[in-house]
Amino acid sequence: QQQVKQSPQSLIVQKGGIPIINCAYENTAFDYFPWYQQFPGKGPALLIAIRPDVSEKKEGRFTISFNKSAKQFSLHIMDSQPGDSATYFCAASRPTGNQFYFGTGTSLTVIP
Amino acid sequence: NAGVTQTPKFRILKIGQSMTLQCTQDMNHNYMYWYRQDPGMGLKLIYYSVGAGITDKGEVPNGYNVSRSTTEDFPLRLELAAPSQTSVYFCASSPRGGGSYNEQFFGPGTRLTVL
């Protein structure tokens, strides 16, 4: 059973576009929602994260929007660049858990 | 700090062979994890460890074994390799299992092909 559901599976945008990746969860015990970025041939690395006590977090061109009542969160990439082409994973964890629960990933391609 | 290191980077096995994937971290993290990544399937947790001497199964443990004799090392053993184990394997570590401002640090991965 997938604890965190992610969509779309793949996404192609033009340079300068704003790709949006969506995730949804059911377990209300989750209290931390990171996004990981993975370049081809590399391991995932933490990109940005949010707690449910805020509705939005920005770091540079990357923004997380969080809707606690809908149990959904999304990643927006402003002014996307070809160098942003990567696979993005959303994740969630509980305060006293032993693991992160990852989404299935979104392969993003930014066309020059 | 080297972070999380994995060896080998690539390996081809024949059906029925065995091998050990090595993982070492130098961040003194208690928690360590093994994932497999298949196209379109995301990261599947195989096994994890909350400290030396303590391991537990994840979502897809069949066909694998682990041990954790030290804080630094968390090897993954494949016994009787099968084509279904063809995948990219990632080791990761974190200071805590969950909670805010926590981060899993991933190794570079091992690409395994079973023929």
Short mmCIF file of N, CA and C in Angstrom, two decimals, chain A residues 1-2 9 31-32 36 38 41-46 51 57 87 89 93-100 102-105, chain B residues 31 33 35 37 39-45 48 50 59 90 96-109:
data_model
loop_
_atom_site.label_atom_id
_atom_site.label_comp_id
_atom_site.label_asym_id
_atom_site.label_seq_id
_atom_site.Cartn_x
_atom_site.Cartn_y
_atom_site.Cartn_z
N GLN A 1 0.84 -1.19 0.00
CA GLN A 1 0.00 0.00 0.00
C GLN A 1 0.88 1.24 0.00
N GLN A 2 0.69 2.07 -1.01
CA GLN A 2 1.51 3.25 -1.15
C GLN A 2 1.03 4.31 -0.17
N GLN A 9 3.68 10.81 -13.35
CA GLN A 9 4.86 9.96 -13.40
C GLN A 9 5.97 10.63 -14.21
N ASP A 31 4.17 14.33 9.86
CA ASP A 31 4.35 15.73 10.24
C ASP A 31 5.57 16.36 9.58
N TYR A 32 6.10 15.70 8.59
CA TYR A 32 7.27 16.26 7.90
C TYR A 32 7.25 15.75 6.48
N TYR A 36 12.86 15.19 -2.52
CA TYR A 36 14.20 14.80 -2.91
C TYR A 36 14.35 14.94 -4.43
N GLN A 38 16.76 13.77 -7.74
CA GLN A 38 17.73 12.75 -8.15
C GLN A 38 18.14 12.98 -9.60
N GLY A 41 22.04 8.68 -12.58
CA GLY A 41 23.27 8.06 -12.12
C GLY A 41 23.68 8.45 -10.71
N LYS A 42 22.85 9.20 -10.03
CA LYS A 42 23.17 9.66 -8.66
C LYS A 42 22.09 9.20 -7.69
N GLY A 43 22.40 9.29 -6.39
CA GLY A 43 21.40 9.03 -5.38
C GLY A 43 20.55 10.27 -5.15
N PRO A 44 19.33 10.08 -4.62
CA PRO A 44 18.49 11.24 -4.30
C PRO A 44 19.16 12.12 -3.24
N ALA A 45 18.82 13.41 -3.29
CA ALA A 45 19.33 14.36 -2.30
C ALA A 45 18.21 15.30 -1.89
N LEU A 46 18.21 15.69 -0.63
CA LEU A 46 17.16 16.57 -0.11
C LEU A 46 17.17 17.90 -0.84
N ARG A 51 6.84 21.54 7.07
CA ARG A 51 6.03 21.01 8.14
C ARG A 51 4.59 21.47 7.93
N LYS A 57 6.34 27.08 1.49
CA LYS A 57 7.75 27.32 1.79
C LYS A 57 8.49 27.51 0.48
N THR A 87 14.67 13.42 -11.54
CA THR A 87 13.52 12.75 -10.94
C THR A 87 13.29 13.34 -9.56
N PHE A 89 11.15 13.13 -5.93
CA PHE A 89 10.38 12.27 -5.03
C PHE A 89 9.83 13.10 -3.88
N SER A 93 7.12 11.59 6.80
CA SER A 93 7.57 10.82 7.96
C SER A 93 6.74 11.21 9.18
N ARG A 94 6.72 10.30 10.14
CA ARG A 94 6.03 10.54 11.41
C ARG A 94 7.03 11.03 12.45
N PRO A 95 6.57 11.66 13.50
CA PRO A 95 7.50 12.20 14.51
C PRO A 95 8.39 11.14 15.13
N THR A 96 7.84 9.96 15.39
CA THR A 96 8.63 8.93 16.08
C THR A 96 8.79 7.69 15.22
N GLY A 97 8.70 7.85 13.92
CA GLY A 97 8.80 6.70 13.04
C GLY A 97 10.24 6.26 12.81
N ASN A 98 10.37 5.16 12.07
CA ASN A 98 11.69 4.63 11.74
C ASN A 98 12.08 4.85 10.30
N GLN A 99 11.20 5.44 9.51
CA GLN A 99 11.50 5.53 8.09
C GLN A 99 10.75 6.70 7.46
N PHE A 100 11.20 7.01 6.23
CA PHE A 100 10.46 7.92 5.37
C PHE A 100 9.63 7.08 4.41
N PHE A 102 8.25 7.20 0.67
CA PHE A 102 8.50 7.94 -0.56
C PHE A 102 7.38 7.73 -1.57
N GLY A 103 7.11 8.78 -2.35
CA GLY A 103 6.25 8.64 -3.52
C GLY A 103 6.99 7.89 -4.62
N THR A 104 6.30 7.63 -5.71
CA THR A 104 6.86 6.81 -6.79
C THR A 104 7.75 7.60 -7.74
N GLY A 105 7.84 8.91 -7.56
CA GLY A 105 8.77 9.70 -8.36
C GLY A 105 8.14 10.30 -9.60
N TYR B 31 20.56 5.39 12.01
CA TYR B 31 19.63 4.75 11.10
C TYR B 31 20.27 4.55 9.73
N TYR B 33 19.50 2.38 5.78
CA TYR B 33 18.43 1.83 4.96
C TYR B 33 18.99 1.26 3.66
N TYR B 35 17.39 0.50 -0.19
CA TYR B 35 16.28 0.64 -1.12
C TYR B 35 16.66 0.00 -2.45
N GLN B 37 15.49 0.60 -6.56
CA GLN B 37 14.77 1.52 -7.44
C GLN B 37 14.60 0.89 -8.80
N PRO B 39 12.40 1.28 -12.59
CA PRO B 39 11.77 2.35 -13.40
C PRO B 39 10.28 2.49 -13.11
N GLY B 40 9.85 3.70 -12.79
CA GLY B 40 8.43 3.98 -12.55
C GLY B 40 7.88 3.47 -11.24
N MET B 41 8.74 2.83 -10.42
CA MET B 41 8.27 2.22 -9.18
C MET B 41 8.76 2.94 -7.94
N GLY B 42 9.58 3.93 -8.12
CA GLY B 42 10.06 4.68 -6.98
C GLY B 42 11.07 3.90 -6.16
N LEU B 43 11.16 4.26 -4.90
CA LEU B 43 12.12 3.64 -3.98
C LEU B 43 11.37 2.65 -3.09
N LYS B 44 11.78 1.40 -3.14
CA LYS B 44 11.17 0.38 -2.30
C LYS B 44 12.15 0.03 -1.17
N LEU B 45 11.67 0.09 0.06
CA LEU B 45 12.52 -0.19 1.20
C LEU B 45 12.68 -1.70 1.37
N TYR B 48 15.96 -2.05 6.98
CA TYR B 48 16.53 -0.90 7.65
C TYR B 48 17.08 -1.31 9.00
N VAL B 50 18.08 0.44 12.98
CA VAL B 50 17.98 1.60 13.88
C VAL B 50 19.22 1.73 14.76
N GLU B 59 9.58 -3.13 2.97
CA GLU B 59 8.46 -3.52 2.11
C GLU B 59 8.75 -4.76 1.26
N PHE B 90 20.17 1.45 -3.53
CA PHE B 90 20.68 2.61 -2.81
C PHE B 90 20.71 2.33 -1.32
N ARG B 96 18.09 10.29 12.57
CA ARG B 96 16.89 9.82 13.27
C ARG B 96 16.00 9.08 12.27
N GLY B 97 15.02 8.36 12.78
CA GLY B 97 14.13 7.64 11.88
C GLY B 97 13.08 8.53 11.27
N GLY B 98 12.55 9.44 12.03
CA GLY B 98 11.50 10.32 11.53
C GLY B 98 11.67 11.69 12.12
N GLY B 99 10.57 12.44 12.11
CA GLY B 99 10.60 13.75 12.73
C GLY B 99 11.06 14.85 11.80
N SER B 100 10.82 16.06 12.23
CA SER B 100 11.11 17.24 11.41
C SER B 100 12.60 17.50 11.29
N TYR B 101 12.91 18.18 10.19
CA TYR B 101 14.29 18.59 9.93
C TYR B 101 15.24 17.41 9.93
N ASN B 102 14.71 16.28 9.57
CA ASN B 102 15.50 15.06 9.45
C ASN B 102 15.82 14.86 7.98
N GLU B 103 16.88 14.17 7.68
CA GLU B 103 17.29 14.00 6.29
C GLU B 103 17.92 12.64 6.11
N GLN B 104 17.54 11.98 5.03
CA GLN B 104 18.24 10.76 4.64
C GLN B 104 19.31 11.13 3.61
N PHE B 105 20.51 10.63 3.86
CA PHE B 105 21.64 10.85 2.95
C PHE B 105 21.85 9.57 2.16
N PHE B 106 21.83 9.70 0.85
CA PHE B 106 21.91 8.53 -0.02
C PHE B 106 23.32 8.34 -0.58
N GLY B 107 23.68 7.08 -0.78
CA GLY B 107 24.89 6.76 -1.51
C GLY B 107 24.67 6.88 -3.01
N PRO B 108 25.70 6.64 -3.82
CA PRO B 108 25.61 6.80 -5.26
C PRO B 108 24.91 5.65 -5.98
N GLY B 109 24.67 4.55 -5.28
CA GLY B 109 23.94 3.44 -5.88
C GLY B 109 24.83 2.35 -6.44
#
